[in-house]
Amino acid sequence: MLRPQNSPTRELVNLDGLWRFALDDDAGPEPWTGVLRTDLEAPVPASYNDVFADDAIRDHVGWVWYQRTVRVPRGWAGERVRVRIDAATHEGRVYVDGSLVAEHVGGYTPFEADVTDLVEPGGEFRLTIGVNNELTPTTIPPGFTTTTDDGRRKQLYRHDFYNYAGLARSVWLYSVPAVSVEDVTVVSGLDGTTGVVEYEVAAGAAVRVRLLDAEGATVAEREGASGELRVPDARLWRPGAAYLYELVAEVVEDGAVVDSYSQPVGIRTVEVRGTELLINGEPFYFKGFGKHEDTAVRGKGHDPAYMVHDFRLMDWCGANSFRTSHYPYAEEVLDYADRHGIVVIDETAAVGLNLAIGGGMRTGAVERTFGEDGFGKATREAHAQAIRELIQRDKNHPSVVMWCITNEPASFEDGARDYFAPLVDLTRELDATRPVTYANLVFATFETDTIADLFDVICLNRYYGWYNDTGDLASAEAHLEAELRGWEARFGKPLVMTEYGADTLAGLHSVNAQLWTEDFQTALLETYHRVFDRVPAVIGEQVWNFADFQTMAGVFRVDGNKKGVFTRDRRPKAAARVLRKRWRGQD
């Protein structure tokens, strides 16, 4: 599924703005059959939970409904007309007037419908989108629902971020020619100083391609739906120094171009060699953050102003990378990373596959995580589909250098290997050009983890000094180094610390190593950095978290997770300057 774009043969209409909105309980039976009965209007893109100052809406479990009237441009006669939803968290249904045209499960990847036969150029239609936020044992991420004594449904889940829901990304109406480019895949490589771009175009007719440099000059061209383009003395996509070419794929009939689609291309290589990850043959060290799509009021709603500001703050710190914890981010985020040379670990929404923890804390559960009584074949198939959709969507982004297929699973339990081995194989089958990784939980040590050998890179989430050795940084330093050396000795693979940090209240200080102070957060980070510098297999550090973020209600979370280096409204804590000094060499 190609991302819609304006081109010489295509047009698109953005459908963002205010939509009529209602909870399923208030919408009446079959709300898609007529005008939605409601006084509420919801912004798109945005999560709906915090918009209305209404507990019943914030805590609602189940379906909600969005609706608006859409006019089809009159110039689209003879074209195919499609509706695309960039994301519906976590399940979506799309109706044109009274007709169901699309269904999708998975809250962070796009889906679309061809509505040509249901609409008329120049005419209007009623577009209704249902969104269901319920998490179950067979969704990714998983969850459970309970019913209170007074009949209210409550959503329970194992991950430590709030289950924001709704249409958090854009909705589009777009046109394509009757015969069109349906997919483009590019894989880049190097032959000495010559860039090699292998391409494959799915289309229903003859295809020709041209590769343009950043100035618009043609540097290679070829006819055929698949092939190889060679670029002498190619300019490479490098971390911190992005260079993008443009692949123009054209469908040709009777000598005329009937469709044209442009795909940015970054020429670069990624490989793992021993305990190093190489980009263009050069060792790369990850400096950056785990992040969340999370802002006040909008929840997970994509906001270009926040996006740019976050990237500039990361640059100010000297970060060169981030992980899309714990779900695929909006495509605009990866586009920006492509253009600016920021390296991305791209992660599925498979967080919470661990019945021993909840919200980052031990639950005391004794149930088996994997198997038909926990997360079994149906969950694994949903997980596989999430991997397919992630790679299909993001396969052409040069910024993406690794696929992370899960965060903090119960990889120390029986059943974990049977669950994950087929998923690792699937990931490599879909894309053999990028390393595969996962983020390991502290309960799965280098002695007890059962899946680490399946992966190319081992990512570790560790909280010595916070959840372990609480407040004792001397013990934390010794235990962290011992563990890292254990992973290094047993597996001989690159290690990336993808989470480390401490909850911190902005403005709280102490002359002692007191928990929750800015002083303790900075001391903890410096402790970890000393250890990283002593362990050769460590090839990266990504602090948890870039900014404070909202979580589920809990007595150990006061207005969310406070491990951010920046506050939720992006004001720096003292730790931001510690990172700036380490990563940039500047105070």
Coordinates of C-alpha atoms in Angstrom, one line a residue:
M1 CA 0.0 0.0 0.0
L2 CA 1.6 3.2 -1.2
R3 CA 1.4 6.4 0.8
P4 CA -0.8 8.8 -1.2
Q5 CA 0.8 11.8 -2.8
N6 CA 0.2 14.6 -5.3
S7 CA 1.9 13.8 -8.6
P8 CA 1.4 14.7 -12.2
T9 CA -1.2 11.9 -12.3
R10 CA -2.5 11.8 -8.7
E11 CA -4.3 14.2 -6.4
L12 CA -5.2 14.0 -2.7
V13 CA -7.5 15.9 -0.3
N14 CA -6.7 16.0 3.4
L15 CA -9.7 15.3 5.6
D16 CA -8.3 16.6 8.9
G17 CA -10.3 18.9 11.0
L18 CA -13.4 18.7 13.2
W19 CA -15.6 15.6 12.8
R20 CA -18.9 14.7 14.4
F21 CA -18.2 12.4 17.3
A22 CA -20.1 10.0 19.6
L23 CA -19.6 7.1 21.9
D24 CA -21.2 3.9 20.7
D25 CA -23.6 4.0 23.7
D26 CA -24.9 7.4 22.5
A27 CA -24.8 6.9 18.8
G28 CA -27.8 4.7 18.4
P29 CA -28.1 1.5 16.4
E30 CA -26.1 1.4 13.2
P31 CA -24.8 5.0 13.4
W32 CA -23.3 4.7 9.9
T33 CA -26.8 4.6 8.3
G34 CA -27.6 8.3 8.8
V35 CA -26.3 11.6 10.3
L36 CA -24.6 11.0 13.6
R37 CA -26.9 12.1 16.5
T38 CA -24.4 14.2 18.6
D39 CA -23.5 17.6 19.7
L40 CA -19.8 16.7 20.0
E41 CA -17.1 17.5 17.6
A42 CA -13.6 15.8 17.8
P43 CA -10.4 17.0 16.2
V44 CA -8.6 14.8 13.7
P45 CA -5.8 14.0 14.1
A46 CA -5.9 13.6 17.9
S47 CA -6.7 11.0 20.6
Y48 CA -10.2 11.8 21.9
N49 CA -9.6 10.8 25.5
D50 CA -8.4 14.2 27.0
V51 CA -10.2 16.5 24.6
F52 CA -13.7 16.7 26.2
A53 CA -13.0 16.9 30.0
D54 CA -15.4 14.1 30.5
D55 CA -14.5 10.9 32.5
A56 CA -17.0 8.8 30.6
I57 CA -15.3 9.6 27.3
R58 CA -11.7 9.4 28.7
D59 CA -12.4 5.9 30.3
H60 CA -14.7 4.6 27.6
V61 CA -14.0 1.0 26.4
G62 CA -15.3 0.0 23.0
W63 CA -16.4 1.7 19.8
V64 CA -16.6 5.4 19.1
W65 CA -17.8 7.0 15.9
Y66 CA -16.5 9.8 13.7
Q67 CA -18.4 11.3 10.8
R68 CA -18.2 14.1 8.3
T69 CA -19.3 15.0 4.8
V70 CA -16.8 14.8 2.0
R71 CA -16.9 16.3 -1.5
V72 CA -15.1 14.5 -4.3
P73 CA -13.3 16.9 -6.6
R74 CA -15.2 17.2 -9.9
G75 CA -12.0 16.7 -11.9
W76 CA -11.7 13.1 -10.8
A77 CA -13.9 11.6 -13.4
G78 CA -12.4 8.4 -14.8
E79 CA -10.0 8.1 -11.8
R80 CA -10.1 5.5 -9.0
V81 CA -11.0 7.1 -5.7
R82 CA -9.7 5.8 -2.4
V83 CA -10.1 6.7 1.3
R84 CA -7.0 6.1 3.5
I85 CA -6.8 6.1 7.3
D86 CA -3.3 6.6 8.5
A87 CA -4.2 4.9 11.9
A88 CA -7.2 4.0 13.9
T89 CA -6.4 2.9 17.5
H90 CA -6.9 -0.1 17.7
E91 CA -9.5 -1.3 15.3
G92 CA -11.3 0.6 12.5
R93 CA -14.4 0.3 10.3
V94 CA -15.1 2.7 7.4
Y95 CA -18.5 3.3 5.9
V96 CA -19.3 5.4 2.8
D97 CA -22.9 6.4 3.3
G98 CA -24.4 3.1 4.6
S99 CA -21.8 0.7 3.0
L100 CA -19.0 -0.9 4.9
V101 CA -15.9 -0.4 2.7
A102 CA -12.9 -1.3 5.0
E103 CA -12.1 -3.1 8.3
H104 CA -8.7 -3.2 10.0
V105 CA -7.2 -4.4 13.3
G106 CA -4.0 -2.8 14.4
G107 CA -3.8 0.7 15.9
Y108 CA -0.6 2.2 14.3
T109 CA -0.5 1.2 10.6
P110 CA -2.6 2.5 7.7
F111 CA -5.5 0.9 5.8
E112 CA -7.6 2.1 2.9
A113 CA -10.6 1.4 0.6
D114 CA -11.4 1.9 -3.0
V115 CA -14.7 3.8 -3.0
T116 CA -14.9 4.6 -6.8
D117 CA -18.2 2.8 -7.3
L118 CA -19.9 4.5 -4.3
V119 CA -19.1 8.1 -5.0
E120 CA -19.4 10.6 -7.8
P121 CA -16.9 13.3 -8.9
G122 CA -18.3 16.6 -7.9
G123 CA -20.7 14.9 -5.4
E124 CA -20.8 14.5 -1.7
F125 CA -20.9 11.4 0.5
R126 CA -21.1 10.7 4.2
L127 CA -17.9 9.2 5.7
T128 CA -18.3 7.4 9.0
I129 CA -15.4 5.8 10.8
G130 CA -15.8 3.6 13.8
V131 CA -12.8 3.1 16.2
N132 CA -12.6 0.5 18.9
N133 CA -9.9 0.9 21.6
E134 CA -10.4 -2.5 23.2
L135 CA -7.3 -4.6 23.8
T136 CA -7.7 -8.4 24.1
P137 CA -5.3 -11.4 24.5
T138 CA -5.2 -11.6 20.7
T139 CA -4.5 -8.0 19.9
I140 CA -1.1 -6.3 19.5
P141 CA -0.6 -4.8 22.1
P142 CA -2.6 -7.3 24.2
G143 CA -4.9 -6.5 27.1
F144 CA -7.9 -7.6 29.1
T145 CA -11.2 -6.1 30.1
T146 CA -13.1 -6.5 33.3
T147 CA -16.6 -5.3 34.5
T148 CA -17.1 -3.4 37.7
D149 CA -19.8 -4.1 40.2
D150 CA -21.9 -1.2 38.7
G151 CA -21.6 -2.6 35.2
R152 CA -18.8 -0.4 33.8
R153 CA -16.2 -2.0 31.5
K154 CA -12.5 -1.3 32.4
Q155 CA -9.5 -1.9 30.2
L156 CA -6.5 -3.5 31.7
Y157 CA -3.1 -3.8 30.0
R158 CA 0.5 -4.6 30.7
H159 CA 2.3 -1.6 29.2
D160 CA 3.3 1.6 30.9
F161 CA 1.7 4.2 28.7
Y162 CA -1.8 5.4 28.5
N163 CA -4.1 3.6 26.0
Y164 CA -5.0 6.7 24.0
A165 CA -7.5 6.0 21.2
G166 CA -9.2 7.5 18.2
L167 CA -8.0 8.9 14.8
A168 CA -4.6 10.1 15.9
R169 CA -3.3 10.5 12.4
S170 CA -4.6 11.9 9.2
V171 CA -7.4 10.8 7.0
W172 CA -7.2 11.2 3.2
L173 CA -9.2 11.1 0.0
Y174 CA -7.1 10.5 -3.0
S175 CA -7.2 9.7 -6.7
V176 CA -5.2 7.3 -8.8
P177 CA -5.4 6.5 -12.6
A178 CA -7.3 3.3 -13.6
V179 CA -3.9 1.7 -14.3
S180 CA -1.5 2.7 -11.6
V181 CA 1.6 2.0 -9.6
E182 CA 0.5 -0.1 -6.6
D183 CA 3.8 -0.7 -4.7
V184 CA 7.4 0.3 -4.9
T185 CA 10.3 -1.5 -3.1
V186 CA 13.9 -0.2 -3.1
V187 CA 17.0 -1.8 -1.7
S188 CA 20.3 0.1 -1.8
G189 CA 23.8 -1.1 -1.8
L190 CA 27.4 -0.2 -2.7
D191 CA 29.8 -1.6 -5.3
G192 CA 33.0 0.4 -4.4
T193 CA 31.9 4.0 -4.9
T194 CA 29.0 3.1 -7.1
G195 CA 25.6 3.2 -5.6
V196 CA 23.3 0.3 -6.4
V197 CA 19.6 0.7 -6.2
E198 CA 17.5 -2.5 -6.7
Y199 CA 13.9 -1.7 -7.3
E200 CA 10.6 -3.5 -7.9
V201 CA 7.4 -1.8 -9.0
A202 CA 4.0 -3.4 -8.9
A203 CA 1.8 -2.1 -11.7
G204 CA -0.6 -3.4 -14.3
A205 CA 1.3 -2.2 -17.3
A206 CA 4.7 -1.4 -18.7
V207 CA 7.0 0.5 -16.2
R208 CA 10.0 2.8 -16.6
V209 CA 12.0 4.3 -13.8
R210 CA 14.3 7.3 -13.4
L211 CA 16.6 8.1 -10.5
L212 CA 17.0 11.8 -9.9
D213 CA 19.6 13.5 -7.7
A214 CA 18.8 16.2 -5.2
E215 CA 19.0 18.9 -7.9
G216 CA 16.5 17.0 -10.2
A217 CA 19.1 15.7 -12.7
T218 CA 18.6 12.1 -14.0
V219 CA 21.5 9.9 -12.8
A220 CA 20.1 6.5 -13.9
E221 CA 17.1 5.2 -15.8
R222 CA 15.7 1.9 -16.9
E223 CA 12.6 0.2 -18.3
G224 CA 11.0 -2.7 -16.6
A225 CA 9.1 -3.4 -13.4
S226 CA 12.2 -4.6 -11.7
G227 CA 15.9 -4.1 -12.1
E228 CA 19.0 -2.4 -10.9
L229 CA 20.1 1.2 -11.2
R230 CA 23.8 2.1 -10.8
V231 CA 25.0 5.5 -9.7
P232 CA 28.8 6.2 -10.1
D233 CA 30.3 8.2 -7.2
A234 CA 27.0 8.1 -5.4
R235 CA 26.4 10.4 -2.5
L236 CA 25.5 8.3 0.5
W237 CA 22.8 8.7 3.1
R238 CA 24.8 9.1 6.3
P239 CA 23.8 9.6 10.0
G240 CA 23.7 13.4 10.5
A241 CA 24.3 14.0 6.8
A242 CA 21.3 12.8 4.8
Y243 CA 21.3 12.8 1.0
L244 CA 18.2 11.6 -0.8
Y245 CA 17.7 10.7 -4.4
E246 CA 14.2 10.4 -6.0
L247 CA 13.0 7.3 -7.8
V248 CA 10.3 8.2 -10.3
A249 CA 8.2 5.2 -11.4
E250 CA 6.0 5.7 -14.4
V251 CA 3.4 3.5 -15.9
V252 CA 3.4 3.8 -19.7
E253 CA 0.6 2.9 -22.2
D254 CA 0.9 3.6 -25.9
G255 CA 3.9 5.8 -25.3
A256 CA 2.0 8.0 -22.8
V257 CA 2.6 8.3 -19.0
V258 CA -0.6 7.3 -17.3
D259 CA 0.7 7.2 -13.8
S260 CA 3.7 8.7 -12.0
Y261 CA 4.8 8.0 -8.4
S262 CA 7.9 9.4 -6.6
Q263 CA 9.8 7.5 -3.9
P264 CA 12.7 9.1 -1.9
V265 CA 15.8 6.9 -1.9
G266 CA 18.8 6.9 0.4
I267 CA 21.8 4.9 -0.7
R268 CA 23.3 3.3 2.3
T269 CA 24.2 -0.1 3.8
V270 CA 23.6 -1.7 7.2
E271 CA 25.3 -4.8 8.6
V272 CA 26.3 -6.4 11.8
R273 CA 29.9 -7.6 12.1
G274 CA 31.0 -9.1 15.4
T275 CA 30.0 -6.7 18.1
E276 CA 29.6 -3.7 15.7
L277 CA 26.8 -2.3 13.7
L278 CA 28.1 -0.7 10.5
I279 CA 26.4 1.9 8.4
N280 CA 28.2 2.3 5.1
G281 CA 30.9 0.1 6.5
E282 CA 31.6 2.5 9.4
P283 CA 30.8 1.6 13.1
F284 CA 27.8 3.4 14.4
Y285 CA 27.1 4.3 18.1
F286 CA 23.5 5.0 19.0
K287 CA 23.0 8.2 21.1
G288 CA 19.4 9.1 21.7
F289 CA 16.2 8.2 23.3
G290 CA 13.2 6.0 23.7
K291 CA 10.3 8.3 22.9
H292 CA 6.5 8.3 22.9
E293 CA 3.9 10.0 20.7
D294 CA 2.5 11.8 23.6
T295 CA 1.4 15.4 24.3
A296 CA -1.1 17.1 26.5
V297 CA -4.7 17.2 25.2
R298 CA -3.7 15.6 21.8
G299 CA -2.6 12.4 23.4
K300 CA -1.0 10.4 20.5
G301 CA -2.4 12.8 17.9
H302 CA 0.3 13.7 15.4
D303 CA 1.4 17.4 15.6
P304 CA 4.0 18.7 13.1
A305 CA 4.9 21.6 15.5
Y306 CA 5.7 19.1 18.3
M307 CA 7.5 16.8 15.9
V308 CA 9.8 19.5 14.7
H309 CA 10.4 20.8 18.2
D310 CA 11.2 17.3 19.5
F311 CA 13.7 16.7 16.7
R312 CA 15.4 20.0 17.3
L313 CA 15.6 19.3 21.1
M314 CA 17.2 15.9 20.3
D315 CA 19.7 17.7 18.0
W316 CA 20.4 20.2 20.8
C317 CA 21.3 17.3 23.0
G318 CA 23.5 15.7 20.3
A319 CA 21.2 12.7 19.8
N320 CA 21.6 10.8 16.5
S321 CA 18.9 8.2 16.9
F322 CA 15.7 7.1 18.6
R323 CA 13.5 4.0 19.0
T324 CA 9.8 4.1 18.1
S325 CA 8.9 2.8 21.5
H326 CA 6.5 1.0 21.6
Y327 CA 4.7 1.1 18.2
P328 CA 5.2 2.4 14.7
Y329 CA 5.2 6.3 14.7
A330 CA 3.5 8.5 12.2
E331 CA 5.0 8.2 8.7
E332 CA 5.8 12.0 8.8
V333 CA 8.2 11.3 11.6
L334 CA 10.2 8.8 9.5
D335 CA 10.1 11.1 6.5
Y336 CA 11.7 13.8 8.7
A337 CA 14.3 11.4 10.0
D338 CA 15.1 10.4 6.4
R339 CA 15.6 14.0 5.4
H340 CA 17.8 14.9 8.4
G341 CA 19.9 11.8 8.8
I342 CA 18.5 10.5 12.1
V343 CA 18.8 6.8 12.7
V344 CA 15.7 4.9 13.8
I345 CA 15.1 1.5 15.5
D346 CA 11.6 0.8 14.2
E347 CA 9.4 -1.2 16.7
T348 CA 6.1 -3.1 16.4
A349 CA 3.3 -2.6 19.0
A350 CA 4.2 -5.9 20.6
V351 CA 4.6 -4.6 24.2
G352 CA 3.1 -6.3 27.2
L353 CA 3.8 -9.9 26.2
N354 CA 4.7 -10.6 29.8
L355 CA 2.3 -11.6 32.5
A356 CA 4.9 -11.1 35.2
I357 CA 4.9 -7.4 34.9
G358 CA 2.3 -4.6 34.5
G359 CA 3.1 -1.0 33.9
G360 CA 6.7 -1.7 34.3
M361 CA 6.2 -3.3 37.7
R362 CA 6.0 -6.9 39.0
T363 CA 2.5 -8.2 39.3
G364 CA 3.2 -11.4 41.2
A365 CA 1.4 -13.3 38.4
V366 CA 2.3 -17.0 38.1
E367 CA 0.4 -17.7 34.8
R368 CA 2.4 -18.8 31.8
T369 CA 2.8 -16.0 29.3
F370 CA 3.0 -18.1 26.2
G371 CA 0.6 -20.9 25.2
E372 CA -3.1 -21.3 24.7
D373 CA -3.8 -20.2 28.3
G374 CA -1.9 -17.0 27.7
F375 CA -0.6 -15.6 24.4
G376 CA -0.9 -18.4 21.9
K377 CA -1.2 -19.0 18.2
A378 CA -3.9 -16.3 17.6
T379 CA -1.7 -13.7 19.4
R380 CA 1.3 -14.8 17.4
E381 CA -0.6 -14.5 14.1
A382 CA -1.7 -11.0 15.1
H383 CA 1.9 -10.2 16.0
A384 CA 3.0 -11.6 12.6
Q385 CA 0.5 -9.3 10.8
A386 CA 1.8 -6.4 12.8
I387 CA 5.3 -7.2 11.5
R388 CA 4.1 -7.5 7.9
E389 CA 2.4 -4.2 8.0
L390 CA 5.3 -2.4 9.7
I391 CA 7.8 -3.6 7.1
Q392 CA 5.4 -3.0 4.2
R393 CA 4.9 0.6 5.4
D394 CA 8.5 1.4 6.4
K395 CA 10.7 -0.7 4.1
N396 CA 11.9 2.1 2.0
H397 CA 13.0 4.5 4.7
P398 CA 16.9 4.8 4.9
S399 CA 16.6 6.1 8.4
V400 CA 15.3 2.7 9.6
V401 CA 18.3 0.5 10.3
M402 CA 16.8 -2.2 12.6
W403 CA 13.4 -3.9 13.1
C404 CA 12.5 -4.3 16.8
I405 CA 9.8 -6.9 16.9
T406 CA 8.9 -6.8 20.6
N407 CA 9.5 -4.9 23.9
E408 CA 10.2 -6.6 27.2
P409 CA 8.6 -10.0 26.5
A410 CA 8.8 -12.9 29.0
S411 CA 11.8 -14.3 27.2
F412 CA 12.9 -16.3 30.3
E413 CA 9.7 -18.5 30.2
D414 CA 9.1 -21.8 28.6
G415 CA 7.3 -21.2 25.3
A416 CA 9.0 -18.0 24.4
R417 CA 11.3 -19.6 21.9
D418 CA 8.5 -21.4 20.1
Y419 CA 6.6 -18.1 20.0
F420 CA 9.3 -15.9 18.7
A421 CA 11.4 -18.1 16.4
P422 CA 8.9 -18.0 13.6
L423 CA 8.5 -14.3 14.0
V424 CA 12.2 -13.7 13.6
D425 CA 12.2 -15.9 10.5
L426 CA 9.3 -14.0 9.1
T427 CA 11.0 -10.6 9.7
R428 CA 14.1 -11.8 7.8
E429 CA 12.0 -13.3 5.0
L430 CA 10.3 -9.9 4.5
D431 CA 13.5 -7.9 4.7
A432 CA 16.9 -9.5 4.6
T433 CA 18.7 -6.1 4.5
R434 CA 18.2 -5.0 8.1
P435 CA 19.2 -6.5 11.5
V436 CA 16.5 -7.8 13.7
T437 CA 16.4 -7.0 17.4
Y438 CA 14.2 -7.0 20.5
A439 CA 14.2 -5.1 23.8
N440 CA 15.1 -7.4 26.7
L441 CA 13.6 -7.2 30.2
V442 CA 15.8 -7.5 33.3
F443 CA 14.1 -10.7 34.4
A444 CA 15.6 -12.4 31.4
T445 CA 19.3 -12.4 32.2
F446 CA 22.1 -13.5 30.0
E447 CA 21.8 -16.8 31.8
T448 CA 18.0 -17.3 31.6
D449 CA 17.0 -15.6 28.3
T450 CA 15.9 -18.2 25.7
I451 CA 15.7 -16.1 22.5
A452 CA 18.7 -13.8 22.4
D453 CA 20.7 -16.0 20.0
L454 CA 17.9 -15.6 17.4
F455 CA 18.6 -11.9 17.0
D456 CA 21.4 -9.9 15.4
V457 CA 21.5 -7.2 18.0
I458 CA 20.5 -7.4 21.7
C459 CA 18.7 -4.3 23.1
L460 CA 18.6 -4.1 26.9
N461 CA 16.2 -2.1 29.2
R462 CA 17.8 -1.8 32.6
Y463 CA 17.0 0.2 35.8
Y464 CA 19.9 -0.5 38.2
G465 CA 19.8 2.3 40.8
W466 CA 16.0 2.7 40.3
Y467 CA 14.0 -0.5 40.4
N468 CA 17.0 -2.5 41.4
D469 CA 19.7 -1.3 43.8
T470 CA 17.3 1.6 44.5
G471 CA 19.2 4.7 45.3
D472 CA 22.6 2.8 45.6
L473 CA 24.6 3.9 42.6
A474 CA 27.8 2.1 43.7
S475 CA 26.0 -1.2 43.7
A476 CA 24.2 -0.3 40.5
E477 CA 27.4 0.4 38.7
A478 CA 29.0 -2.9 39.7
H479 CA 25.9 -5.0 38.9
L480 CA 25.3 -3.3 35.5
E481 CA 28.9 -3.9 34.4
A482 CA 28.8 -7.5 35.5
E483 CA 25.6 -8.1 33.5
L484 CA 26.8 -6.4 30.4
R485 CA 30.0 -8.4 30.4
G486 CA 27.9 -11.5 30.8
W487 CA 25.9 -10.7 27.7
E488 CA 29.1 -9.9 25.9
A489 CA 30.8 -13.1 26.8
R490 CA 27.9 -15.4 26.2
F491 CA 26.5 -14.0 22.9
G492 CA 29.3 -11.9 21.3
K493 CA 26.6 -9.6 19.8
P494 CA 26.3 -5.8 19.7
L495 CA 24.5 -4.5 22.8
V496 CA 22.3 -1.3 22.8
M497 CA 21.0 0.0 26.1
T498 CA 17.5 1.1 24.9
E499 CA 16.2 2.1 28.3
Y500 CA 17.8 3.5 31.4
G501 CA 16.9 6.3 33.7
A502 CA 15.0 7.4 36.8
D503 CA 11.8 9.2 37.6
T504 CA 12.5 12.8 38.3
L505 CA 10.3 15.8 39.4
A506 CA 11.5 18.9 37.5
G507 CA 12.8 21.5 40.0
L508 CA 13.4 19.0 42.9
H509 CA 17.0 19.2 44.1
S510 CA 19.0 17.8 47.0
V511 CA 22.7 17.8 48.0
N512 CA 22.3 14.1 48.7
A513 CA 21.6 11.3 46.2
Q514 CA 17.9 11.6 46.9
L515 CA 15.4 9.7 44.6
W516 CA 13.2 11.8 42.3
T517 CA 15.6 14.7 42.3
E518 CA 17.2 16.1 39.2
D519 CA 20.5 15.6 40.9
F520 CA 19.9 11.8 41.2
Q521 CA 18.8 11.5 37.6
T522 CA 22.0 13.1 36.4
A523 CA 24.2 11.0 38.7
L524 CA 22.4 7.8 37.5
L525 CA 23.0 8.7 33.9
E526 CA 26.7 9.4 34.5
T527 CA 27.0 6.1 36.3
Y528 CA 25.7 4.2 33.3
H529 CA 27.9 6.2 30.9
R530 CA 31.0 5.1 32.8
V531 CA 30.0 1.5 32.5
F532 CA 29.2 1.8 28.8
D533 CA 32.6 3.3 28.1
R534 CA 34.2 0.2 29.7
V535 CA 32.3 -2.5 27.8
P536 CA 33.3 -2.8 24.1
A537 CA 30.2 -4.6 23.0
V538 CA 28.0 -1.7 24.0
I539 CA 27.2 0.2 20.8
G540 CA 24.6 2.6 21.9
E541 CA 22.7 4.4 24.7
Q542 CA 19.1 5.5 24.4
V543 CA 17.8 7.2 27.6
W544 CA 14.3 6.4 28.9
N545 CA 12.6 8.7 28.2
F546 CA 12.9 11.8 25.9
A547 CA 10.0 13.4 27.7
D548 CA 7.6 12.7 30.5
F549 CA 4.4 10.9 29.3
Q550 CA 1.0 9.8 30.4
T551 CA 0.4 6.4 31.8
M552 CA -2.6 4.4 33.1
A553 CA -3.8 5.3 36.6
G554 CA -1.6 3.8 39.3
V555 CA -0.4 4.7 42.8
F556 CA 3.2 4.6 41.7
R557 CA 2.6 7.0 38.8
V558 CA 1.7 10.6 39.7
D559 CA 0.4 12.2 36.5
G560 CA 2.4 9.8 34.4
N561 CA 5.9 8.5 33.9
K562 CA 8.5 11.1 35.0
K563 CA 11.6 9.6 33.5
G564 CA 11.8 12.2 30.8
V565 CA 14.9 14.3 30.2
F566 CA 12.4 16.9 29.2
T567 CA 9.0 17.6 30.9
R568 CA 5.8 16.7 29.1
D569 CA 5.7 20.3 27.8
R570 CA 9.4 20.0 26.7
R571 CA 11.2 22.0 29.3
P572 CA 14.7 20.6 30.0
K573 CA 15.7 18.9 33.2
A574 CA 19.3 19.1 34.4
A575 CA 19.9 15.7 32.7
A576 CA 19.4 17.3 29.3
R577 CA 22.6 19.3 29.8
V578 CA 24.5 16.2 31.0
L579 CA 23.6 14.5 27.7
R580 CA 24.5 17.6 25.7
K581 CA 27.9 17.6 27.3
R582 CA 28.5 13.9 26.7
W583 CA 27.1 13.7 23.2
R584 CA 28.0 17.2 21.9
G585 CA 30.9 18.1 24.2
Q586 CA 29.1 21.3 25.0
D587 CA 27.7 22.7 28.3

